[in-house]
Tab-separated table of N, CA, C and O in Angstrom:
chain	number	residue	atom	x	y	z
A	20	MET	N	0.971	-1.102	-0.150
A	20	MET	CA	0.177	-0.012	0.022
A	20	MET	C	0.784	1.433	0.387
A	20	MET	O	1.801	1.499	0.445
A	21	SER	N	0.094	2.599	-0.467
A	21	SER	CA	0.924	3.588	-0.361
A	21	SER	C	1.473	4.528	0.687
A	21	SER	O	0.163	4.279	1.604
A	22	GLY	N	2.653	4.648	0.982
A	22	GLY	CA	2.995	5.439	2.028
A	22	GLY	C	1.761	6.669	2.788
A	22	GLY	O	1.871	7.252	3.227
A	23	THR	N	1.647	7.310	1.152
A	23	THR	CA	0.459	8.576	1.456
A	23	THR	C	-0.937	8.497	1.599
A	23	THR	O	-1.595	9.220	1.791
A	24	GLN	N	-1.786	6.658	1.773
A	24	GLN	CA	-2.948	6.736	1.826
A	24	GLN	C	-3.363	7.201	3.083
A	24	GLN	O	-2.618	6.598	4.013
A	25	ALA	N	-4.419	7.801	3.119
A	25	ALA	CA	-5.045	8.467	4.441
A	25	ALA	C	-6.077	6.900	4.797
A	25	ALA	O	-6.605	6.087	4.008
A	26	TYR	N	-6.443	6.867	5.781
A	26	TYR	CA	-6.585	5.599	6.471
A	26	TYR	C	-8.304	6.222	7.269
A	26	TYR	O	-8.101	7.216	7.931
A	27	TYR	N	-9.268	5.469	7.535
A	27	TYR	CA	-10.580	6.259	8.097
A	27	TYR	C	-9.991	6.213	9.532
A	27	TYR	O	-9.153	5.587	10.276
A	28	GLU	N	-10.328	7.269	10.469
A	28	GLU	CA	-10.317	7.063	12.050
A	28	GLU	C	-11.177	6.915	12.939
A	28	GLU	O	-11.290	7.166	13.953
A	29	LEU	N	-12.250	6.019	12.510
A	29	LEU	CA	-12.815	5.692	13.093
A	29	LEU	C	-12.690	4.801	14.275
A	29	LEU	O	-13.610	4.621	15.236
A	30	TYR	N	-11.712	3.808	14.240
A	30	TYR	CA	-11.148	2.934	15.385
A	30	TYR	C	-10.821	3.993	16.776
A	30	TYR	O	-9.977	3.189	17.604
A	31	ARG	N	-10.289	5.321	16.271
A	31	ARG	CA	-9.822	5.579	17.498
A	31	ARG	C	-11.187	5.906	18.453
A	31	ARG	O	-11.167	6.798	19.504
A	32	GLN	N	-12.206	5.832	17.912
A	32	GLN	CA	-13.424	5.690	18.749
A	32	GLN	C	-13.815	4.794	19.595
A	32	GLN	O	-14.433	4.581	20.561
A	33	THR	N	-12.776	3.472	19.515
A	33	THR	CA	-12.538	2.132	20.200
A	33	THR	C	-12.288	2.385	21.276
A	33	THR	O	-11.573	3.492	21.805
A	34	SER	N	-12.759	1.879	22.337
A	34	SER	CA	-11.922	1.654	23.841
A	34	SER	C	-10.294	1.640	23.493
A	34	SER	O	-9.510	2.587	24.360
A	35	VAL	N	-9.866	1.119	23.071
A	35	VAL	CA	-8.067	1.080	22.765
A	35	VAL	C	-8.087	2.183	21.996
A	35	VAL	O	-6.789	2.675	22.411
A	36	GLY	N	-8.756	2.706	21.183
A	36	GLY	CA	-8.122	4.266	20.251
A	36	GLY	C	-8.564	5.404	21.172
A	36	GLY	O	-7.442	6.179	21.453
A	37	GLN	N	-9.345	5.265	22.258
A	37	GLN	CA	-9.784	6.227	23.372
A	37	GLN	C	-8.434	5.958	23.830
A	37	GLN	O	-8.276	7.191	24.746
A	38	ALA	N	-8.261	5.096	24.813
A	38	ALA	CA	-6.941	4.777	25.729
A	38	ALA	C	-5.701	5.422	25.214
A	38	ALA	O	-4.833	6.335	25.617
A	39	LEU	N	-5.362	5.038	23.942
A	39	LEU	CA	-4.104	5.981	23.284
A	39	LEU	C	-4.091	6.938	23.121
A	39	LEU	O	-3.336	7.936	23.496
A	40	THR	N	-5.299	7.439	22.706
A	40	THR	CA	-5.793	9.019	22.232
A	40	THR	C	-5.664	9.939	23.839
A	40	THR	O	-4.622	10.926	24.162
A	41	ASP	N	-5.838	9.345	25.277
A	41	ASP	CA	-5.740	9.799	26.523
A	41	ASP	C	-4.457	9.550	26.447
A	41	ASP	O	-4.087	10.376	27.480
A	42	THR	N	-3.712	8.647	26.332
A	42	THR	CA	-2.226	8.578	27.155
A	42	THR	C	-1.479	9.292	26.382
A	42	THR	O	-0.501	9.997	26.816
A	43	LEU	N	-1.888	9.734	24.690
A	43	LEU	CA	-1.213	10.630	24.075
A	43	LEU	C	-1.620	11.977	24.729
A	43	LEU	O	-0.227	12.984	24.575
A	44	ASP	N	-2.782	12.124	24.810
A	44	ASP	CA	-2.887	13.778	25.450
A	44	ASP	C	-2.025	13.981	26.870
A	44	ASP	O	-1.510	15.355	26.958
A	45	ASP	N	-1.998	12.762	27.621
A	45	ASP	CA	-1.079	13.093	28.972
A	45	ASP	C	0.247	13.279	28.277
A	45	ASP	O	0.681	13.872	29.346
A	46	LEU	N	0.646	12.388	27.685
A	46	LEU	CA	2.267	12.804	27.198
A	46	LEU	C	2.359	14.053	26.918
A	46	LEU	O	3.496	14.695	27.176
A	47	ILE	N	1.358	14.569	25.850
A	47	ILE	CA	1.719	15.943	25.406
A	47	ILE	C	1.792	17.043	26.258
A	47	ILE	O	2.539	17.739	26.639
A	48	SER	N	1.204	16.918	27.545
A	48	SER	CA	0.560	17.780	28.594
A	48	SER	C	1.626	17.865	29.839
A	48	SER	O	2.028	18.782	29.764
A	49	ASP	N	2.576	16.584	29.629
A	49	ASP	CA	3.615	16.550	30.903
A	49	ASP	C	4.787	16.887	29.584
A	49	ASP	O	5.953	16.667	30.031
A	50	ASN	N	4.635	17.357	28.286
A	50	ASN	CA	6.156	17.695	27.660
A	50	ASN	C	6.757	16.518	27.429
A	50	ASN	O	7.972	16.359	27.055
A	51	ARG	N	5.860	15.563	27.488
A	51	ARG	CA	7.302	14.132	26.957
A	51	ARG	C	7.120	13.779	25.543
A	51	ARG	O	7.735	13.021	24.977
A	52	VAL	N	6.250	14.144	24.983
A	52	VAL	CA	6.012	13.939	23.554
A	52	VAL	C	5.156	14.940	22.801
A	52	VAL	O	5.006	15.688	23.609
A	53	GLN	N	6.076	15.124	21.844
A	53	GLN	CA	5.681	16.255	21.227
A	53	GLN	C	4.707	16.141	20.249
A	53	GLN	O	4.083	14.794	19.664
A	54	PRO	N	3.276	17.376	20.126
A	54	PRO	CA	1.631	16.391	19.527
A	54	PRO	C	2.433	16.030	17.678
A	54	PRO	O	1.490	14.932	17.246
A	55	GLN	N	3.523	16.308	16.939
A	55	GLN	CA	3.613	16.018	15.976
A	55	GLN	C	3.782	14.690	15.906
A	55	GLN	O	3.275	13.569	15.299
A	56	LEU	N	4.531	14.360	16.843
A	56	LEU	CA	4.721	12.575	16.804
A	56	LEU	C	3.507	11.947	17.540
A	56	LEU	O	3.062	11.231	17.275
A	57	ALA	N	2.410	12.831	18.774
A	57	ALA	CA	1.378	12.310	18.672
A	57	ALA	C	0.532	11.625	16.989
A	57	ALA	O	-0.060	10.745	17.060
A	58	ILE	N	0.628	12.595	16.941
A	58	ILE	CA	-0.280	12.398	15.328
A	58	ILE	C	0.407	11.430	14.634
A	58	ILE	O	-0.515	10.480	13.793
A	59	LYS	N	1.554	11.008	14.467
A	59	LYS	CA	2.105	10.174	13.917
A	59	LYS	C	1.646	9.050	13.829
A	59	LYS	O	1.413	7.882	13.427
A	60	ILE	N	1.966	8.756	15.572
A	60	ILE	CA	1.196	7.214	16.166
A	60	ILE	C	-0.497	7.128	15.790
A	60	ILE	O	-0.483	5.766	15.787
A	61	LEU	N	-0.807	8.425	16.119
A	61	LEU	CA	-2.582	7.744	15.880
A	61	LEU	C	-2.927	7.578	14.335
A	61	LEU	O	-3.705	6.707	14.117
A	62	VAL	N	-1.869	8.164	13.569
A	62	VAL	CA	-1.984	7.849	11.916
A	62	VAL	C	-1.461	6.284	11.748
A	62	VAL	O	-2.040	5.285	10.778
A	63	HIS	N	-0.340	6.071	12.767
A	63	HIS	CA	-0.086	4.904	12.294
A	63	HIS	C	-1.073	3.590	13.051
A	63	HIS	O	-1.210	2.777	12.627
A	64	PHE	N	-1.696	3.885	14.181
A	64	PHE	CA	-2.596	3.518	14.440
A	64	PHE	C	-3.769	2.950	13.651
A	64	PHE	O	-4.264	1.519	13.438
A	65	ASP	N	-4.516	4.254	12.874
A	65	ASP	CA	-5.514	3.695	12.133
A	65	ASP	C	-4.856	3.388	10.814
A	65	ASP	O	-5.811	1.985	10.613
A	66	ARG	N	-3.582	2.663	10.579
A	66	ARG	CA	-3.289	2.210	9.764
A	66	ARG	C	-2.938	0.790	9.687
A	66	ARG	O	-3.542	-0.210	9.415
A	67	ILE	N	-2.400	0.481	10.981
A	67	ILE	CA	-2.521	-1.188	11.701
A	67	ILE	C	-3.832	-1.316	11.969
A	67	ILE	O	-4.073	-2.880	11.650
A	68	MET	N	-4.701	-0.964	12.221
A	68	MET	CA	-5.980	-1.175	12.930
A	68	MET	C	-6.703	-1.750	11.660
A	68	MET	O	-7.598	-3.201	11.499
A	69	THR	N	-6.588	-0.947	10.707
A	69	THR	CA	-7.425	-1.208	9.406
A	69	THR	C	-7.375	-2.482	8.598
A	69	THR	O	-7.649	-3.378	8.227
A	70	GLU	N	-5.831	-2.578	8.732
A	70	GLU	CA	-4.917	-3.872	7.934
A	70	GLU	C	-5.289	-4.873	8.861
A	70	GLU	O	-5.051	-6.272	8.117
A	71	THR	N	-4.803	-5.117	9.984
A	71	THR	CA	-5.196	-5.966	10.828
A	71	THR	C	-6.283	-7.012	11.146
A	71	THR	O	-6.745	-7.901	10.645
A	72	LEU	N	-7.161	-5.729	10.864
A	72	LEU	CA	-8.783	-6.304	10.655
A	72	LEU	C	-9.027	-7.050	9.707
A	72	LEU	O	-9.713	-7.896	9.571
A	73	ALA	N	-8.715	-6.481	8.331
A	73	ALA	CA	-8.586	-6.834	7.499
A	73	ALA	C	-7.967	-8.276	6.937
A	73	ALA	O	-8.723	-9.357	5.979
A	74	ASP	N	-6.937	-8.566	7.337
A	74	ASP	CA	-6.411	-9.332	6.922
A	74	ASP	C	-6.080	-10.979	7.886
A	74	ASP	O	-6.238	-12.012	7.794
A	75	LYS	N	-6.656	-10.425	9.084
A	75	LYS	CA	-6.560	-11.366	10.341
A	75	LYS	C	-7.619	-11.664	10.976
A	75	LYS	O	-8.200	-12.839	11.364
A	76	VAL	N	-9.263	-10.836	10.848
A	76	VAL	CA	-10.294	-11.151	11.353
A	76	VAL	C	-11.187	-11.704	10.266
A	76	VAL	O	-11.199	-11.402	9.055
A	77	LYS	N	-11.568	-13.267	10.558
A	77	LYS	CA	-12.477	-13.746	9.038
A	77	LYS	C	-13.624	-14.434	10.088
A	77	LYS	O	-14.366	-14.953	8.885
A	78	ALA	N	-14.083	-14.088	11.353
A	78	ALA	CA	-15.488	-14.631	11.678
A	78	ALA	C	-16.477	-13.744	10.633
A	78	ALA	O	-16.321	-12.917	10.164
A	79	ARG	N	-17.638	-14.628	10.647
A	79	ARG	CA	-18.728	-13.900	10.440
A	79	ARG	C	-20.162	-14.292	11.259
A	79	ARG	O	-20.054	-15.071	11.911
A	80	LEU	N	-20.841	-13.535	10.661
A	80	LEU	CA	-22.283	-13.156	11.571
A	80	LEU	C	-23.374	-12.813	10.985
A	80	LEU	O	-22.846	-12.120	10.122
A	81	SER	N	-24.629	-13.224	11.387
A	81	SER	CA	-25.808	-12.765	11.059
A	81	SER	C	-26.331	-11.958	11.877
A	81	SER	O	-26.058	-12.292	13.005
A	82	PHE	N	-27.467	-11.211	11.536
A	82	PHE	CA	-28.100	-10.562	12.325
A	82	PHE	C	-29.410	-10.046	11.953
A	82	PHE	O	-29.639	-9.948	10.626
A	83	LYS	N	-30.381	-9.646	13.134
A	83	LYS	CA	-31.675	-9.346	12.821
A	83	LYS	C	-32.310	-8.391	13.533
A	83	LYS	O	-32.267	-8.614	14.956
A	84	GLY	N	-32.771	-7.665	13.114
A	84	GLY	CA	-33.811	-6.208	13.949
A	84	GLY	C	-34.563	-5.482	13.348
A	84	GLY	O	-34.685	-5.293	12.086
A	85	HIS	N	-34.775	-4.176	13.958
A	85	HIS	CA	-35.683	-3.250	13.574
A	85	HIS	C	-34.848	-1.686	12.985
A	85	HIS	O	-34.025	-1.411	13.814
A	86	LEU	N	-34.593	-1.660	11.703
A	86	LEU	CA	-33.944	-0.553	11.327
A	86	LEU	C	-34.688	0.821	12.185
A	86	LEU	O	-35.453	1.130	11.710
A	87	ASP	N	-33.533	1.635	12.600
A	87	ASP	CA	-34.303	2.770	13.781
A	87	ASP	C	-34.410	3.932	12.539
A	87	ASP	O	-34.758	4.851	12.067
A	88	THR	N	-32.679	4.425	11.981
A	88	THR	CA	-32.344	5.363	11.614
A	88	THR	C	-31.126	4.858	10.891
A	88	THR	O	-30.583	3.896	10.730
A	89	TYR	N	-30.927	5.708	9.496
A	89	TYR	CA	-29.592	4.858	8.683
A	89	TYR	C	-29.086	6.455	8.132
A	89	TYR	O	-30.172	7.264	7.583
A	90	ARG	N	-28.014	6.460	7.786
A	90	ARG	CA	-27.287	7.638	7.077
A	90	ARG	C	-26.077	7.279	6.046
A	90	ARG	O	-25.609	6.406	6.233
A	91	PHE	N	-26.105	8.010	4.849
A	91	PHE	CA	-25.012	7.530	4.010
A	91	PHE	C	-24.414	8.852	3.871
A	91	PHE	O	-24.957	10.362	3.045
A	92	CYS	N	-23.067	9.436	4.074
A	92	CYS	CA	-22.497	10.446	3.974
A	92	CYS	C	-21.127	9.954	3.831
A	92	CYS	O	-20.001	9.460	4.525
A	93	ASP	N	-20.432	10.554	2.906
A	93	ASP	CA	-18.805	10.979	2.380
A	93	ASP	C	-18.199	9.310	2.284
A	93	ASP	O	-17.262	8.754	2.947
A	94	ASP	N	-19.113	8.518	1.887
A	94	ASP	CA	-19.179	6.425	1.556
A	94	ASP	C	-18.948	6.201	3.018
A	94	ASP	O	-18.302	5.184	2.660
A	95	VAL	N	-19.694	6.526	3.504
A	95	VAL	CA	-19.721	5.952	4.805
A	95	VAL	C	-21.295	5.629	5.363
A	95	VAL	O	-21.879	6.967	5.613
A	96	TRP	N	-21.623	4.481	5.672
A	96	TRP	CA	-23.142	4.165	5.817
A	96	TRP	C	-23.147	3.894	7.833
A	96	TRP	O	-22.105	3.639	8.439
A	97	THR	N	-24.148	4.651	8.025
A	97	THR	CA	-24.408	4.535	9.609
A	97	THR	C	-25.869	4.107	10.116
A	97	THR	O	-26.488	4.966	9.264
A	98	PHE	N	-26.046	2.701	10.564
A	98	PHE	CA	-27.123	2.553	10.814
A	98	PHE	C	-27.194	2.210	12.316
A	98	PHE	O	-26.392	1.746	13.149
A	99	GLN	N	-28.432	2.606	12.549
A	99	GLN	CA	-28.730	2.561	14.129
A	99	GLN	C	-29.786	1.405	13.876
A	99	GLN	O	-31.321	1.556	13.632
A	100	VAL	N	-29.859	0.178	14.794
A	100	VAL	CA	-31.086	-1.104	14.642
A	100	VAL	C	-31.155	-1.131	16.067
A	100	VAL	O	-30.482	-0.969	17.169
A	101	LYS	N	-32.464	-1.237	16.009
A	101	LYS	CA	-33.164	-1.611	17.560
A	101	LYS	C	-33.383	-3.198	17.845
A	101	LYS	O	-33.774	-3.846	16.619
A	102	ASP	N	-33.505	-3.801	18.761
A	102	ASP	CA	-34.126	-5.029	19.087
A	102	ASP	C	-33.338	-5.885	18.165
A	102	ASP	O	-34.027	-6.796	17.785
A	103	LEU	N	-32.367	-6.081	18.517
A	103	LEU	CA	-31.004	-6.590	17.482
A	103	LEU	C	-30.757	-8.110	18.066
A	103	LEU	O	-30.726	-8.186	18.991
A	104	ASN	N	-30.870	-9.319	17.401
A	104	ASN	CA	-30.760	-10.603	17.561
A	104	ASN	C	-29.312	-11.016	16.589
A	104	ASN	O	-29.182	-11.093	15.347
A	105	ILE	N	-28.218	-11.297	16.881
A	105	ILE	CA	-26.858	-11.577	16.456
A	105	ILE	C	-26.628	-13.030	16.576
A	105	ILE	O	-26.733	-13.876	17.644
A	106	LYS	N	-26.272	-13.308	15.538
A	106	LYS	CA	-26.180	-14.924	15.141
A	106	LYS	C	-24.686	-15.308	14.809
A	106	LYS	O	-24.064	-14.708	14.284
A	107	LEU	N	-23.870	-15.956	16.075
A	107	LEU	CA	-22.265	-16.122	15.671
A	107	LEU	C	-22.071	-16.989	14.929
A	107	LEU	O	-23.126	-17.929	14.931
A	108	GLU	N	-20.866	-17.289	13.872
A	108	GLU	CA	-20.387	-18.514	13.651
A	108	GLU	C	-20.699	-20.129	14.237
A	108	GLU	O	-21.006	-20.799	13.796
A	109	ASN	N	-20.272	-19.861	15.666
A	109	ASN	CA	-20.482	-21.015	16.556
A	109	ASN	C	-21.958	-21.164	17.068
A	109	ASN	O	-22.224	-22.202	17.927
A	110	GLN	N	-23.129	-20.860	15.873
A	110	GLN	CA	-24.054	-20.968	16.673
A	110	GLN	C	-24.843	-19.889	17.817
A	110	GLN	O	-26.122	-20.316	18.166
A	111	ASN	N	-23.716	-19.456	18.827
A	111	ASN	CA	-23.995	-18.710	20.181
A	111	ASN	C	-24.938	-17.417	19.220
A	111	ASN	O	-24.849	-16.819	18.128
A	112	GLN	N	-25.827	-16.961	20.257
A	112	GLN	CA	-26.271	-15.655	19.931
A	112	GLN	C	-26.462	-14.833	20.861
A	112	GLN	O	-26.336	-15.153	22.421
A	113	VAL	N	-26.480	-13.529	20.401
A	113	VAL	CA	-26.455	-12.578	21.314
A	113	VAL	C	-27.590	-11.550	21.089
A	113	VAL	O	-28.287	-11.290	20.029
A	114	THR	N	-28.561	-10.898	21.767
A	114	THR	CA	-29.348	-9.862	21.963
A	114	THR	C	-29.262	-8.693	22.308
A	114	THR	O	-28.593	-8.354	23.614
A	115	THR	N	-29.524	-7.449	21.846
A	115	THR	CA	-29.330	-6.194	22.316
A	115	THR	C	-30.656	-5.599	21.649
A	115	THR	O	-31.171	-5.389	21.249
A	116	ASP	N	-30.910	-4.174	22.604
A	116	ASP	CA	-31.681	-3.111	22.811
A	116	ASP	C	-31.488	-2.605	21.482
A	116	ASP	O	-32.435	-1.842	20.817
A	117	ARG	N	-29.961	-2.153	21.292
A	117	ARG	CA	-29.768	-1.176	20.137
A	117	ARG	C	-28.340	-1.332	20.179
A	117	ARG	O	-27.543	-1.451	20.538
A	118	VAL	N	-27.830	-0.874	18.744
A	118	VAL	CA	-26.694	-1.047	18.263
A	118	VAL	C	-26.274	0.057	17.154
A	118	VAL	O	-27.229	0.374	16.011
A	119	LYS	N	-25.298	0.263	16.967
A	119	LYS	CA	-24.799	1.270	15.968
A	119	LYS	C	-24.003	0.578	15.216
A	119	LYS	O	-23.016	0.120	15.581
A	120	ILE	N	-24.056	0.685	13.829
A	120	ILE	CA	-23.219	-0.122	12.745
A	120	ILE	C	-22.935	0.778	12.137
A	120	ILE	O	-23.623	2.129	10.976
A	121	VAL	N	-21.364	1.100	11.713
A	121	VAL	CA	-20.496	2.041	10.643
A	121	VAL	C	-19.924	1.236	9.517
A	121	VAL	O	-18.725	0.354	10.267
A	122	SER	N	-20.401	1.640	8.562
A	122	SER	CA	-19.623	0.617	7.400
A	122	SER	C	-19.126	1.644	6.581
A	122	SER	O	-19.810	2.536	5.812
A	123	CYS	N	-17.972	1.630	6.432
A	123	CYS	CA	-17.104	2.394	5.322
A	123	CYS	C	-16.199	1.390	4.030
A	123	CYS	O	-16.230	0.111	4.399
A	124	ASN	N	-16.622	2.284	3.251
A	124	ASN	CA	-15.831	1.651	1.956
A	124	ASN	C	-14.630	1.191	2.058
A	124	ASN	O	-13.548	1.709	2.583
A	125	SER	N	-13.963	-0.244	1.384
A	125	SER	CA	-12.866	-0.573	1.884
A	125	SER	C	-12.109	0.246	1.096
A	125	SER	O	-10.787	-0.171	1.078
A	126	LYS	N	-12.231	0.535	-0.453
A	126	LYS	CA	-11.418	1.364	-0.796
A	126	LYS	C	-11.833	2.707	-1.296
A	126	LYS	O	-12.911	3.113	-1.036
A	127	ARG	N	-10.768	3.600	-0.694
A	127	ARG	CA	-10.699	5.022	-0.766
A	127	ARG	C	-11.415	5.453	-1.826
A	127	ARG	O	-10.891	5.043	-3.179
A	128	PRO	N	-12.025	6.828	-2.349
A	128	PRO	CA	-12.604	7.804	-3.488
A	128	PRO	C	-11.234	7.345	-4.002
A	128	PRO	O	-9.991	8.032	-3.875
A	129	GLY	N	-11.033	7.067	-5.739
A	129	GLY	CA	-9.586	7.536	-6.686
A	129	GLY	C	-9.093	6.183	-6.489
A	129	GLY	O	-7.728	5.944	-6.898
A	130	GLU	N	-9.093	4.871	-5.516
A	130	GLU	CA	-8.295	4.154	-5.043
A	130	GLU	C	-8.367	2.933	-6.338
A	130	GLU	O	-10.047	2.803	-6.452
A	131	VAL	N	-7.790	2.329	-6.839
A	131	VAL	CA	-7.720	1.084	-7.868
A	131	VAL	C	-7.854	-0.153	-7.066
A	131	VAL	O	-7.594	-0.324	-5.697
């Protein structure tokens, strides 16, 4: 992949991404890390999360629920689903009252 390719920043909102961001903020506040280095670390995190999930995660699931709202903006779909029943590959089932699904195109605009 190209060294200048931009990656989605959505994994920064995960618990791991939030912990990384909070830690980098603390390090910047303590003058232990320059803000430019923190940005490079976050960009690296975006790339590694995207590539690792694409290459390593092969699990599948199916789900059924009631679509509450949906949105499509900047090649990103966002769905909010109520009363969701999720069936995992191993036939285990999980239910939840509400879930938000964010789906991004695997190829960025202009990418071949």
